[in-house]
mmCIF file of C-alpha atoms in Angstrom:
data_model
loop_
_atom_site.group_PDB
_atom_site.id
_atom_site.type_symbol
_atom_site.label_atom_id
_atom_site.label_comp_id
_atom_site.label_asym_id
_atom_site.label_seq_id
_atom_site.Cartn_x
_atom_site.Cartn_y
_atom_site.Cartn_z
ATOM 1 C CA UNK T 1 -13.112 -2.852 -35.158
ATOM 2 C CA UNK T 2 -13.221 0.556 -34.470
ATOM 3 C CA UNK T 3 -16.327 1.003 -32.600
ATOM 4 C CA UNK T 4 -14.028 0.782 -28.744
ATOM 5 C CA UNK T 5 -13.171 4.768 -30.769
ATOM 6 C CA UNK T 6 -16.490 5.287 -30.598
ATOM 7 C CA UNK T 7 -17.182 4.225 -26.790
ATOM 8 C CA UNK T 8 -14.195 6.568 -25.760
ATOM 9 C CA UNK T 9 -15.575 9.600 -27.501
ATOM 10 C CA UNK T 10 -18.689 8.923 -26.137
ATOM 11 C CA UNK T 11 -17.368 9.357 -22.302
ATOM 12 C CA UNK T 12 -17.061 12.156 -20.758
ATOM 13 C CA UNK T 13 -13.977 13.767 -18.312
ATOM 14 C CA UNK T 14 -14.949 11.411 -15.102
ATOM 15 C CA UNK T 15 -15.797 8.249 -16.968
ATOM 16 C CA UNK T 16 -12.436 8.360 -19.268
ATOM 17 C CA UNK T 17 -10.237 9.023 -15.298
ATOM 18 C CA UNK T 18 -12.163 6.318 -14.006
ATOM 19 C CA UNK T 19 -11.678 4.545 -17.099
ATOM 20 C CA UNK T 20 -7.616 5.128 -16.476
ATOM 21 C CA UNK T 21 -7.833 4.340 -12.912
ATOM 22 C CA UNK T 22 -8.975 1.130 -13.209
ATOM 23 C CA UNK T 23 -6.229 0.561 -15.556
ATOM 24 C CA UNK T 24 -4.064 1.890 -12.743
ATOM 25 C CA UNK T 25 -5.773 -0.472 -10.225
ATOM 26 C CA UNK T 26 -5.074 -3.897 -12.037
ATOM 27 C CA UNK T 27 -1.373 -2.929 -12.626
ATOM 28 C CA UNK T 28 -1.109 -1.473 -8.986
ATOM 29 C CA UNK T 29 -2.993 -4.869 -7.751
ATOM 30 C CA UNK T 30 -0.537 -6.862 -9.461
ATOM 31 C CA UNK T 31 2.456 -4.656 -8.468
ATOM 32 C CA UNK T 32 1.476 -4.839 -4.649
ATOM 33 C CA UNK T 33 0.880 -8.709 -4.807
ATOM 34 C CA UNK T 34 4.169 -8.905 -5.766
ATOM 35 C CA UNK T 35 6.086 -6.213 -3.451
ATOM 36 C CA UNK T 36 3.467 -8.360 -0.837
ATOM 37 C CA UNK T 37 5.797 -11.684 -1.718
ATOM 38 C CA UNK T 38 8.712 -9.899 -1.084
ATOM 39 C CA UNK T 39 7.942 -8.553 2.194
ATOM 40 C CA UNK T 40 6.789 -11.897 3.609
ATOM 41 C CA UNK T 41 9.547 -14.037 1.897
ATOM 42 C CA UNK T 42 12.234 -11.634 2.767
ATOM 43 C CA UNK T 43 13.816 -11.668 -0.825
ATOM 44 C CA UNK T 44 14.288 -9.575 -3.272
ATOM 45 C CA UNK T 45 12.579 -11.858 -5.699
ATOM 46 C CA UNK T 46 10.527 -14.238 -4.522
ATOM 47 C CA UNK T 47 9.321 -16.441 -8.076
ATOM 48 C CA UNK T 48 11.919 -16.780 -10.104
ATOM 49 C CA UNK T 49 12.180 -18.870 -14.383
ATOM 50 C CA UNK T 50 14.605 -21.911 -14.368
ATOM 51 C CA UNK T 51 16.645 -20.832 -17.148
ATOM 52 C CA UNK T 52 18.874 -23.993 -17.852
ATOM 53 C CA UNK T 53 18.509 -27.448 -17.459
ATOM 54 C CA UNK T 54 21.410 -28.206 -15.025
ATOM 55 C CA UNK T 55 19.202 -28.990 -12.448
ATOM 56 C CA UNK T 56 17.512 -32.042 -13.897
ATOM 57 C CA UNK T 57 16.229 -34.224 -13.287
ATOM 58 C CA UNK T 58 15.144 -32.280 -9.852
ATOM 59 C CA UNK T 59 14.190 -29.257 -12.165
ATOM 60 C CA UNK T 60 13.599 -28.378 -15.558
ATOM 61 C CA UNK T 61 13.767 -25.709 -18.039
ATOM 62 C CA UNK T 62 10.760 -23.330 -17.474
ATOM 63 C CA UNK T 63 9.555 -24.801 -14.366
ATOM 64 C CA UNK T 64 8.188 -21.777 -11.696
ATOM 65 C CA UNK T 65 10.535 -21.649 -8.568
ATOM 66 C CA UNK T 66 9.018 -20.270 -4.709
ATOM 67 C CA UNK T 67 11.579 -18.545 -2.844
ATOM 68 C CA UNK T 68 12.315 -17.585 0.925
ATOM 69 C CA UNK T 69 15.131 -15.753 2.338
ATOM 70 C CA UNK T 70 14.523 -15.321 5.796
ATOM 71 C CA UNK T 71 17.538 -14.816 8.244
ATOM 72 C CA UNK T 72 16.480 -17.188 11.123
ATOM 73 C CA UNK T 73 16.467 -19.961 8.187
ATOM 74 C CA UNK T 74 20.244 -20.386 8.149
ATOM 75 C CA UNK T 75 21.440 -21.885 4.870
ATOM 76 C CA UNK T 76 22.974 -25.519 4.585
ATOM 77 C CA UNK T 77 24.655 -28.170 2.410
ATOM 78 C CA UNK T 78 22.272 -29.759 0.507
ATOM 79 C CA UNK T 79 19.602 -26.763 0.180
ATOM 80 C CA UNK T 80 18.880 -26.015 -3.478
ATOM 81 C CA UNK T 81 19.637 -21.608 -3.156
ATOM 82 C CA UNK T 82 19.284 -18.805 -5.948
ATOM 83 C CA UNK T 83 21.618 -16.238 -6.472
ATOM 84 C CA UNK T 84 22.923 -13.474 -8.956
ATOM 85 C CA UNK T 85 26.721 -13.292 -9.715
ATOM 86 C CA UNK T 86 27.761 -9.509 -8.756
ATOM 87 C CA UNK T 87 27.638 -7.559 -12.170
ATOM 88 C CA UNK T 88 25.222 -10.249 -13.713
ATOM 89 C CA UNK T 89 21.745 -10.548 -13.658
ATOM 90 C CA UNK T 90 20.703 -13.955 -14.065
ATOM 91 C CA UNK T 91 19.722 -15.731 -11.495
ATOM 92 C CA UNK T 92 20.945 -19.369 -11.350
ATOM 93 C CA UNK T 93 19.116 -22.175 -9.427
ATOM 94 C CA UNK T 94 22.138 -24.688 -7.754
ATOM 95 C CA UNK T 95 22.592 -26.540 -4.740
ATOM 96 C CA UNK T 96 25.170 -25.589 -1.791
ATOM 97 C CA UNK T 97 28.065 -28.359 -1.952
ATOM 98 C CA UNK T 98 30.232 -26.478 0.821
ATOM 99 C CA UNK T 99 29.814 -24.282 3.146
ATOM 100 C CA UNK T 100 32.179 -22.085 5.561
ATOM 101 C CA UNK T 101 30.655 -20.348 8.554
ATOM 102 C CA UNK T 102 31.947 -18.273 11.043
ATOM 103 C CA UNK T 103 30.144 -17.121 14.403
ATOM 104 C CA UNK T 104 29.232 -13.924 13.687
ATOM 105 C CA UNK T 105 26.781 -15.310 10.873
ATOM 106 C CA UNK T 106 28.887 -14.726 7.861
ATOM 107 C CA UNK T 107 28.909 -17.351 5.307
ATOM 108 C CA UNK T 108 31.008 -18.637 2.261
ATOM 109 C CA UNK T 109 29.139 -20.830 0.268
ATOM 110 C CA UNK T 110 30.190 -23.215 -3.176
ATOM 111 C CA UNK T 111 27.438 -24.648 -5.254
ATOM 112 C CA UNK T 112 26.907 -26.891 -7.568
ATOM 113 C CA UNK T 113 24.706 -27.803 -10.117
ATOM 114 C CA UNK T 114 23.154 -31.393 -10.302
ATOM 115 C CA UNK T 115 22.927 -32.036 -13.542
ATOM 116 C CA UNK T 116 26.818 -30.120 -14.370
ATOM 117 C CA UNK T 117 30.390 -32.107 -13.670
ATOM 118 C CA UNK T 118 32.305 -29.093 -12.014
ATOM 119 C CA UNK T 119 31.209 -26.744 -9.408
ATOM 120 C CA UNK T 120 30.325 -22.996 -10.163
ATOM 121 C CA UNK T 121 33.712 -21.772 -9.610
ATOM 122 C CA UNK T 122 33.464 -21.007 -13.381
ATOM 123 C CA UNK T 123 30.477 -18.979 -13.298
ATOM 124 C CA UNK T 124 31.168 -16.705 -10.923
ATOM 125 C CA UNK T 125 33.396 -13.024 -11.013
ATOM 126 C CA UNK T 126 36.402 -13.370 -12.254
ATOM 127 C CA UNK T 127 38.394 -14.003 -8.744
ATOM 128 C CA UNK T 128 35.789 -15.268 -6.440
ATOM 129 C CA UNK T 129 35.960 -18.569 -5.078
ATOM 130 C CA UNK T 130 33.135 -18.426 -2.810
ATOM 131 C CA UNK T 131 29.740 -16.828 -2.254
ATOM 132 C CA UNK T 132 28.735 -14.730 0.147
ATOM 133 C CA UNK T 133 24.943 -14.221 1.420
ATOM 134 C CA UNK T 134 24.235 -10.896 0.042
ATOM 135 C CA UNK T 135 24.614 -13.048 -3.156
ATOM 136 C CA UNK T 136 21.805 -15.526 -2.213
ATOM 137 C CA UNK T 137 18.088 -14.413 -3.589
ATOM 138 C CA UNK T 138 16.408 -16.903 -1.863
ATOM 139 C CA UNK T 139 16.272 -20.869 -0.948
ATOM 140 C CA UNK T 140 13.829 -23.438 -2.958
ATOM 141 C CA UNK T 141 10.496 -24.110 -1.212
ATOM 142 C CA UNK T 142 8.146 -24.987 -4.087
ATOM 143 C CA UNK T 143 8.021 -25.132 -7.757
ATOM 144 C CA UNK T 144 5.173 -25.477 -10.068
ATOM 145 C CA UNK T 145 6.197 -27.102 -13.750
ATOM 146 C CA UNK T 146 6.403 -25.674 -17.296
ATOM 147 C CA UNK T 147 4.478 -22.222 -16.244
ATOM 148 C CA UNK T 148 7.082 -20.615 -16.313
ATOM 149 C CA UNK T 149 8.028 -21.030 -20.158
ATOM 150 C CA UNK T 150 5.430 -18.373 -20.940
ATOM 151 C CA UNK T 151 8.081 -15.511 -19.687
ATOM 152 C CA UNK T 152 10.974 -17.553 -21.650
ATOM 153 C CA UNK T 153 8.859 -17.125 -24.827
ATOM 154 C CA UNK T 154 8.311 -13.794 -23.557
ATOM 155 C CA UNK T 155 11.939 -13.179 -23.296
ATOM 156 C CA UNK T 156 12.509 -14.445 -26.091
ATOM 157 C CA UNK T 157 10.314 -12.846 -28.647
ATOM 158 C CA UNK T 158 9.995 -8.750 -27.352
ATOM 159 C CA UNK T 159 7.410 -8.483 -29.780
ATOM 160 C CA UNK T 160 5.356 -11.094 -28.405
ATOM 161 C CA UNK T 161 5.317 -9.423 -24.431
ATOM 162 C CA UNK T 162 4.428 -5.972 -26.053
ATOM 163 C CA UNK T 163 1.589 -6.955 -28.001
ATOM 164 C CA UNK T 164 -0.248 -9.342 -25.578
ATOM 165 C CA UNK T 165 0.382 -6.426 -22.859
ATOM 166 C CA UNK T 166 -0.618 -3.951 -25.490
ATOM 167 C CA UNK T 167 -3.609 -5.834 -26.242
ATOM 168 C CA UNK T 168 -4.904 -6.276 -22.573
ATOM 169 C CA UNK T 169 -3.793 -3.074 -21.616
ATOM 170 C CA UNK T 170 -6.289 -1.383 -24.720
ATOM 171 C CA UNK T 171 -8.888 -3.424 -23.918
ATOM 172 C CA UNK T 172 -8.889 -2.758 -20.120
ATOM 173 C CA UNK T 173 -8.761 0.700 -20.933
ATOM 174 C CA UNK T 174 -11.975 1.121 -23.051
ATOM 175 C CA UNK T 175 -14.170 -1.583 -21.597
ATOM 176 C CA UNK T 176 -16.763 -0.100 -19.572
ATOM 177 C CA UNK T 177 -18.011 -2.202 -16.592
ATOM 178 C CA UNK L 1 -16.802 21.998 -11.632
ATOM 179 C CA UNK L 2 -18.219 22.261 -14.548
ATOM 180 C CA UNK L 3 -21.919 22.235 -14.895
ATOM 181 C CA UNK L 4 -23.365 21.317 -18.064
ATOM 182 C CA UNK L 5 -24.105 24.022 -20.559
ATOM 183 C CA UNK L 6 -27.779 24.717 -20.985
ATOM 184 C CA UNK L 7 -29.052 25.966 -24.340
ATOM 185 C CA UNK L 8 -31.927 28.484 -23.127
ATOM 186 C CA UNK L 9 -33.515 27.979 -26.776
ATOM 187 C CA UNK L 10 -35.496 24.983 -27.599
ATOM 188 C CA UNK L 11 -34.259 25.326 -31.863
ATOM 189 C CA UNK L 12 -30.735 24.797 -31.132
ATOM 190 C CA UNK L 13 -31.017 22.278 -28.000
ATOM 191 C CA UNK L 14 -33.646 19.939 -31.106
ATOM 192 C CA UNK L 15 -30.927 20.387 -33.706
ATOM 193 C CA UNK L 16 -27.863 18.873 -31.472
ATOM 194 C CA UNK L 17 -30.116 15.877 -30.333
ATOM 195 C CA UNK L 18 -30.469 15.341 -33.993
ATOM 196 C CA UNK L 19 -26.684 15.895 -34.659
ATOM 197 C CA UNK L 20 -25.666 13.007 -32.282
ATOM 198 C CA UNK L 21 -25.638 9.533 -33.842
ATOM 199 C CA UNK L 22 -28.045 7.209 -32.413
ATOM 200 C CA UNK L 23 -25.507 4.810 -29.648
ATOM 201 C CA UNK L 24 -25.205 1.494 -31.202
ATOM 202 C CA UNK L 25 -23.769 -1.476 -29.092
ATOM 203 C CA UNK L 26 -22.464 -4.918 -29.111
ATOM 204 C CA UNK L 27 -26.656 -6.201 -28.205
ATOM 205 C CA UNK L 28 -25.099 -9.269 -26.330
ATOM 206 C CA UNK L 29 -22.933 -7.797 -24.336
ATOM 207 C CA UNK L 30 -25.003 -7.084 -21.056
ATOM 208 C CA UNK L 31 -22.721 -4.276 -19.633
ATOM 209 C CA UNK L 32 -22.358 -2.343 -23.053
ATOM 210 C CA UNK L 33 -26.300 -2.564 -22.763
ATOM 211 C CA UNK L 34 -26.539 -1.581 -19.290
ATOM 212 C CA UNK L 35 -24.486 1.483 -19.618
ATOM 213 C CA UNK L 36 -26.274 2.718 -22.914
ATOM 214 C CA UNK L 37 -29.366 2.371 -21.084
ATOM 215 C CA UNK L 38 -27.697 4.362 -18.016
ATOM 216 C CA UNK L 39 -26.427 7.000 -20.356
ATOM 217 C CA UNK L 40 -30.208 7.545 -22.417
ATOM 218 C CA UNK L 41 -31.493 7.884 -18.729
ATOM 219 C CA UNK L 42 -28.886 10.806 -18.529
ATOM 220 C CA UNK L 43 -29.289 12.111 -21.283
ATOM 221 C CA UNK L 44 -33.090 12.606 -20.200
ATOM 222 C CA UNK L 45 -32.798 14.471 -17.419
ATOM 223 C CA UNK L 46 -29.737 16.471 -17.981
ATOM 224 C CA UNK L 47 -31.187 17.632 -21.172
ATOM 225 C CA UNK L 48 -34.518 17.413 -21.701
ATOM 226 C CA UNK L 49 -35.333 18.860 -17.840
ATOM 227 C CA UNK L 50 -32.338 20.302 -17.497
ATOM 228 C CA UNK L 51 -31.679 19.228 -14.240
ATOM 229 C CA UNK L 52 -27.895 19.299 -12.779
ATOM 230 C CA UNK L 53 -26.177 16.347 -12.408
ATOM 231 C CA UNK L 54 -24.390 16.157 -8.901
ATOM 232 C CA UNK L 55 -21.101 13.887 -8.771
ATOM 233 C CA UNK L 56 -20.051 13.877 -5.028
ATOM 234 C CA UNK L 57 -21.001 9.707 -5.370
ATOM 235 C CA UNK L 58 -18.633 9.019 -8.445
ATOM 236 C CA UNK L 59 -15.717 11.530 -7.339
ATOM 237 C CA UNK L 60 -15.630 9.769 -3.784
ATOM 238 C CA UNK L 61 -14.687 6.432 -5.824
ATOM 239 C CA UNK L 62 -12.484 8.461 -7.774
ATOM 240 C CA UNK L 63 -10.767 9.783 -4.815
ATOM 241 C CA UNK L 64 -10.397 6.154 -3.604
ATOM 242 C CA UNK L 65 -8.671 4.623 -6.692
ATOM 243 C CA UNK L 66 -6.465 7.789 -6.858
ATOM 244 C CA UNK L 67 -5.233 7.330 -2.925
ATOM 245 C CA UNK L 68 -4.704 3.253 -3.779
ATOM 246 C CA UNK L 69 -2.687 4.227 -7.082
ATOM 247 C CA UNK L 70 -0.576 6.742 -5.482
ATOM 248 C CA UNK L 71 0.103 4.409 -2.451
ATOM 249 C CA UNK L 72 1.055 1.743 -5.023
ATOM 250 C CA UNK L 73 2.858 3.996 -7.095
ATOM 251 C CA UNK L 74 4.831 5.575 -4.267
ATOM 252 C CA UNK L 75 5.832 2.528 -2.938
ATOM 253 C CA UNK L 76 7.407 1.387 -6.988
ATOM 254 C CA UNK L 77 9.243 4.507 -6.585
ATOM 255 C CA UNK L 78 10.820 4.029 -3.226
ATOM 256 C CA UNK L 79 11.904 0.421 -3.775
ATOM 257 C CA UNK L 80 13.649 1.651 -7.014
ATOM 258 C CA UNK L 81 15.458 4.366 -4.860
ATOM 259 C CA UNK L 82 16.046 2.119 -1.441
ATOM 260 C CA UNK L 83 16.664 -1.311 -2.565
ATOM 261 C CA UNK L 84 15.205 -3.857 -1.020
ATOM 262 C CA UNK L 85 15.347 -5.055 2.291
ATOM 263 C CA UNK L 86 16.106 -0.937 3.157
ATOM 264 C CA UNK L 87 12.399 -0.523 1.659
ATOM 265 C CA UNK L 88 10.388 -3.166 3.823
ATOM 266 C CA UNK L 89 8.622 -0.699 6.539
ATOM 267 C CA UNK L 90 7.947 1.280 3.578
ATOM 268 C CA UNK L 91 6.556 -1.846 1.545
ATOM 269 C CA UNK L 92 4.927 -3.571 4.399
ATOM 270 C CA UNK L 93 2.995 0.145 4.767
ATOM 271 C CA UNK L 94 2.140 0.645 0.983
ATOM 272 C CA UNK L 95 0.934 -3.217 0.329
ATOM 273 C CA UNK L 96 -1.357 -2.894 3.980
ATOM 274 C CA UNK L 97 -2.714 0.647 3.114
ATOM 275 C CA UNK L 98 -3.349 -0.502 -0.610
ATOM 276 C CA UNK L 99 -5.779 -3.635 0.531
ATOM 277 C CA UNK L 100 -7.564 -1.812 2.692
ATOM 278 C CA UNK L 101 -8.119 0.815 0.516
ATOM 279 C CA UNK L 102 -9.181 -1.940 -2.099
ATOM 280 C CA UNK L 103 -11.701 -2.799 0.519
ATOM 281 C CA UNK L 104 -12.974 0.219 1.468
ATOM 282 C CA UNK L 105 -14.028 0.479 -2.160
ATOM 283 C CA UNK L 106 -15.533 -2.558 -2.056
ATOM 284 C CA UNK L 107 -17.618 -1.487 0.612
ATOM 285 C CA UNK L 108 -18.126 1.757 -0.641
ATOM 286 C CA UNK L 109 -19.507 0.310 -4.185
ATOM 287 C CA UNK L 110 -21.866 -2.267 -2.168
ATOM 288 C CA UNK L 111 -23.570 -0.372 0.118
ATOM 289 C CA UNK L 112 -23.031 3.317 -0.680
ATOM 290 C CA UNK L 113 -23.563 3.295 -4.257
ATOM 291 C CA UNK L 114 -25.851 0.306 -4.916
ATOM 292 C CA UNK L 115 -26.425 0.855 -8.660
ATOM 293 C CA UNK L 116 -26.926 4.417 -8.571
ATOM 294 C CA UNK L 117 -25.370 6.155 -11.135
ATOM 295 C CA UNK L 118 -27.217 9.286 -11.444
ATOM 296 C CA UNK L 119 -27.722 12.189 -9.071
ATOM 297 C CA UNK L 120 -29.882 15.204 -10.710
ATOM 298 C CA UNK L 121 -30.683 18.289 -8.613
ATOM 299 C CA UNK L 122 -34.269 20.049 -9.322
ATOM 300 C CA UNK L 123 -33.824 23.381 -8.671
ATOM 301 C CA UNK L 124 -36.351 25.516 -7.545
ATOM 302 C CA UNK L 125 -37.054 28.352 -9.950
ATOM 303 C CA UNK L 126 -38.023 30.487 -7.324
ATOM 304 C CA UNK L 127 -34.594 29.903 -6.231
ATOM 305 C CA UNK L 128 -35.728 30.385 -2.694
ATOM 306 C CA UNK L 129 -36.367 26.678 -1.811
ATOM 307 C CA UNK L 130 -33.135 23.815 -1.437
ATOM 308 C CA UNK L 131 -33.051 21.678 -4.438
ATOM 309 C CA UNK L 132 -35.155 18.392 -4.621
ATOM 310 C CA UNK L 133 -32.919 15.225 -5.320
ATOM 311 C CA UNK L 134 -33.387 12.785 -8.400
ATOM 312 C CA UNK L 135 -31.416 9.437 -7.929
ATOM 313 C CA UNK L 136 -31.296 6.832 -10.603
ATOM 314 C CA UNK L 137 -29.943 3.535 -10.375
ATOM 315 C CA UNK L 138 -30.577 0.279 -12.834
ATOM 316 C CA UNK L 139 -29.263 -3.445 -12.706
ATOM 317 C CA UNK L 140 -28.915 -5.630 -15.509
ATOM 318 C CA UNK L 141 -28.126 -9.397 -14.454
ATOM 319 C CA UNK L 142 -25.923 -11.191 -16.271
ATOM 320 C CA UNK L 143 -27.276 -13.220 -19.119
ATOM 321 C CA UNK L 144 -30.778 -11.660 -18.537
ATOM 322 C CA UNK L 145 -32.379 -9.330 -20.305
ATOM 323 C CA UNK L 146 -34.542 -7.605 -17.902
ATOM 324 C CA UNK L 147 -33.310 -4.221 -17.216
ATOM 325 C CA UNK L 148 -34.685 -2.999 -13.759
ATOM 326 C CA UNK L 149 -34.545 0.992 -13.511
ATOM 327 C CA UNK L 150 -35.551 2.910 -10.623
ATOM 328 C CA UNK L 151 -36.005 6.489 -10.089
ATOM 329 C CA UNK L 152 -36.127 8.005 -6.609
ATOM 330 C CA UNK L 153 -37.600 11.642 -5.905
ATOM 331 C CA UNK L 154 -36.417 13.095 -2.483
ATOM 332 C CA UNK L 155 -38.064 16.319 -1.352
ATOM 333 C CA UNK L 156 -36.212 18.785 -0.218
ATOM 334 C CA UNK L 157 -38.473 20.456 2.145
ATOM 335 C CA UNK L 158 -40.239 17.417 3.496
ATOM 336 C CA UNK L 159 -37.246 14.840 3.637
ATOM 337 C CA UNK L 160 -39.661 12.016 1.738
ATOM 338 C CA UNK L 161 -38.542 10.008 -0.737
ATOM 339 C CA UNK L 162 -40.361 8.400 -3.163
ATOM 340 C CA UNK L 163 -39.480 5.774 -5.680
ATOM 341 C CA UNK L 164 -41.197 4.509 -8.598
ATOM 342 C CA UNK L 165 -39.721 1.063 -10.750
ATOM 343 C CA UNK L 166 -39.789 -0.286 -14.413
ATOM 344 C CA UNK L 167 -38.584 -3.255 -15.265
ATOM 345 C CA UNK L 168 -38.627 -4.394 -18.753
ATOM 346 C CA UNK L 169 -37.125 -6.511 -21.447
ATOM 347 C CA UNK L 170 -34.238 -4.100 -23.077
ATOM 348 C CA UNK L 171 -35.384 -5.795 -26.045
ATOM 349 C CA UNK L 172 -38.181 -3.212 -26.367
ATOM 350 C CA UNK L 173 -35.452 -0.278 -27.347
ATOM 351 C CA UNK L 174 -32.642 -1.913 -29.127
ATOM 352 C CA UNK L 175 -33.225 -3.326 -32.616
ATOM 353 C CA UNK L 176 -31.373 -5.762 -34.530
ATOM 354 C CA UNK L 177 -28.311 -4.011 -35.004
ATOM 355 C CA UNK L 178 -27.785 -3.146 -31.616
ATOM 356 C CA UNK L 179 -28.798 0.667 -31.806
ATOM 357 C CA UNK L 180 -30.432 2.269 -28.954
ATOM 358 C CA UNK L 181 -34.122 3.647 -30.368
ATOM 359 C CA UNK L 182 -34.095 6.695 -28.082
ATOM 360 C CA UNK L 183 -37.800 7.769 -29.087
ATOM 361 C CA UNK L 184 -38.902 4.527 -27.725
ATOM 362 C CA UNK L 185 -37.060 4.791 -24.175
ATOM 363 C CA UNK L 186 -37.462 8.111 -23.764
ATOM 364 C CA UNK L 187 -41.362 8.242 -23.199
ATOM 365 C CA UNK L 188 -41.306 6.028 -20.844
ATOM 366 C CA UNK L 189 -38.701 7.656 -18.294
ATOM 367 C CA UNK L 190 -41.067 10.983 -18.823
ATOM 368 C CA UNK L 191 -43.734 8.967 -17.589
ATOM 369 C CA UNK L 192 -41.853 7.555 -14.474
ATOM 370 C CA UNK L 193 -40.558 11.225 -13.967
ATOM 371 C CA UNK L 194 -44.201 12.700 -14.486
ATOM 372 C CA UNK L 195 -45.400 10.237 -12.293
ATOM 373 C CA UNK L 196 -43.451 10.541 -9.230
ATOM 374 C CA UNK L 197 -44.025 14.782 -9.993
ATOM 375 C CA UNK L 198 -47.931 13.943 -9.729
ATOM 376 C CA UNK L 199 -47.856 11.890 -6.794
ATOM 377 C CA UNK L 200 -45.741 14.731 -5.354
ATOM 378 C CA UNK L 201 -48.671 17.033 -6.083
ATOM 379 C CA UNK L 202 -51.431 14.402 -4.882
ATOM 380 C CA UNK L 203 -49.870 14.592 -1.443
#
């Protein structure tokens, strides 16, 4: 179990940076497909977890959401948005019941979710009554099912995300190509 | 840059071969193989001809990865400072500059590197003459256990190269265990080494 000890002590200077930077690369790779999304999507986060299952039947717990925000794409009734509640972080996936727009763009939006009896008056600050756009993260455009319960569990259980990264990470690290 | 150290005396330079455990390896894993094979081959010639081992070709992939990391890295840093959208020139320049870098690699592996993964420099012990060039490079296919070596000699002074090949089963150097028999493999890069030397002396 100990022999990946052995490989290490074996390498010398170059091999163990290159070793390192290749570490470096996959996390970089994955960091720059990501900041990649959010360029061409235009939000801030453009794959978000359904976290609750007041959505259903449309969506469920788990289930992977695809987001755009672009401005030309103006937002209306009917469109199933994502947005953050100012001093909260969770995103929440509802659909736009009304909406108030004036001509200089600016928006006031209510939502709704499909599988809840009241609108999300309740959920948001203490105060507001409508939202605004710079609370929107993005509007539906795809989903993929159940993938996303692997970051739930991850969420979840701490434990679990550090020692599957922890693993990979190690192992990346001392494999030699 | 540090060159190796040279022990000038053959005792002690016996003694720390002997001191070093024999590498032992996972024997089916091919690239575990492939790189203890790589390593012998170094071992060889940076110790047993003492040549110097020149790393311009491994440093200019370094220098790659390190320029792609940063970019990647520098664009983390300012999206955590400028929130997003403030950040998207910025982004859109880090993300572009990162996959090209990530293909200039690419192309630098393929076609600069091909497999080579040692350059040894003769030098001359008159000291007058520039140094003749050893390049080694090997390929090990996957799931196969011929290991292909070949050693190229370029000479200084008339720009020739000359290349000589062995390919062989690696299981005439590794035993059961996995351990790399040294005193087997390490006869028969002398004779690839002595033979491109005598066909250099032929000419």
């Amino acid at each position: 179990m100990l022999d990946f000890l052995e490989d290490i002590k074996r390498m010398n200077k170059r091999q163990l940076m290159y070793q390192a930077l290749n570490f470096g690369m996959i996390v970089s790779s994955a960091l720059m497909i990501w900041k990649g999304l959010m360029v061409v999507t235009g939000s801030e986060s453009p794959i978000v977890v359904v976290l609750s299952g007041s959505m259903e039947p449309a969506f469920h717990r788990g289930d992977l959401l695809f987001l755009t925000n672009h401005k030309e794409d103006p937002i209306r009734v009917g469109d199933i948005v994502v947005f953050k509640v100012e001093g909260r972080d969770i995103p929440i996936v509802h659909r736009v019941l009304k909406l108030h727009e004036k001509e200089d763009g600016s928006v006031k939006i209510l939502t709704k979710g499909d599988n809840n009896s009241v609108d999300d008056r309740g959920l948001y600050a203490p105060g507001q009554l409508w939202l605004n756009k710079k609370d929107i993260v993005g509007r539906a455009r795809g989903f993929v099912p159940y993938v996303g319960i692997v970051t739930i569990l991850m969420n979840d259980y701490p434990k679990l995300k550090y020692a599957v990264l922890g693993c990979l990470g190690l192992f990346v690290l001392v494999h030699r190509e | 840059m540090a060159s190796k150290k040279v022990d000038s005396t053959g005792d002690s330079t016996s003694s720390k071969v002997e001191d070093e455990k024999p590498i032992k390896v996972d024997k089916w894993d091919g690239s575990a193989v492939k790189n203890a094979l790589d390593d012998a081959v170094k071992k060889v010639f940076t110790e047993k001809y003492k040549y110097v081992e020149n790393h311009w070709l491994m440093d200019g992939r370094l220098i790659i990865c390190t320029v792609a990391v940063g970019a990647a890295m520098f664009a983390l840093l300012w999206d955590y400072l400028h929130p997003f959208p403030e950040s998207r020139p910025i982004l859109i320049f880090c993300v572009l500059s990162y996959f090209v870098l990530m293909g200039v690699l690419t192309l630098y592996t393929t076609f600069l590197e091909k497999g080579i993964f040692l350059i040894a420099l003769m030098k001359d012990p008159a000291g007058v003459d520039p140094d003749n060039t050893w390049t080694a490079s090997s390929s090990l296919k996957r799931f196969d256990d011929t290991y292909h070596l070949v050693l190229e000699f370029t000479d200084a002074k008339t720009k020739s190269t000359r290349d000589v090949k062995l390919s062989k089963s690696i299981s005439c150097w590794f035993d059961e265990n996995g351990t790399l028999l040294f005193d087997l493999f390490e006869p028969e890069v002398c004779k690839l080494h002595n033979s491109l030397l005598a066909e250099k002396k032929n000419k």
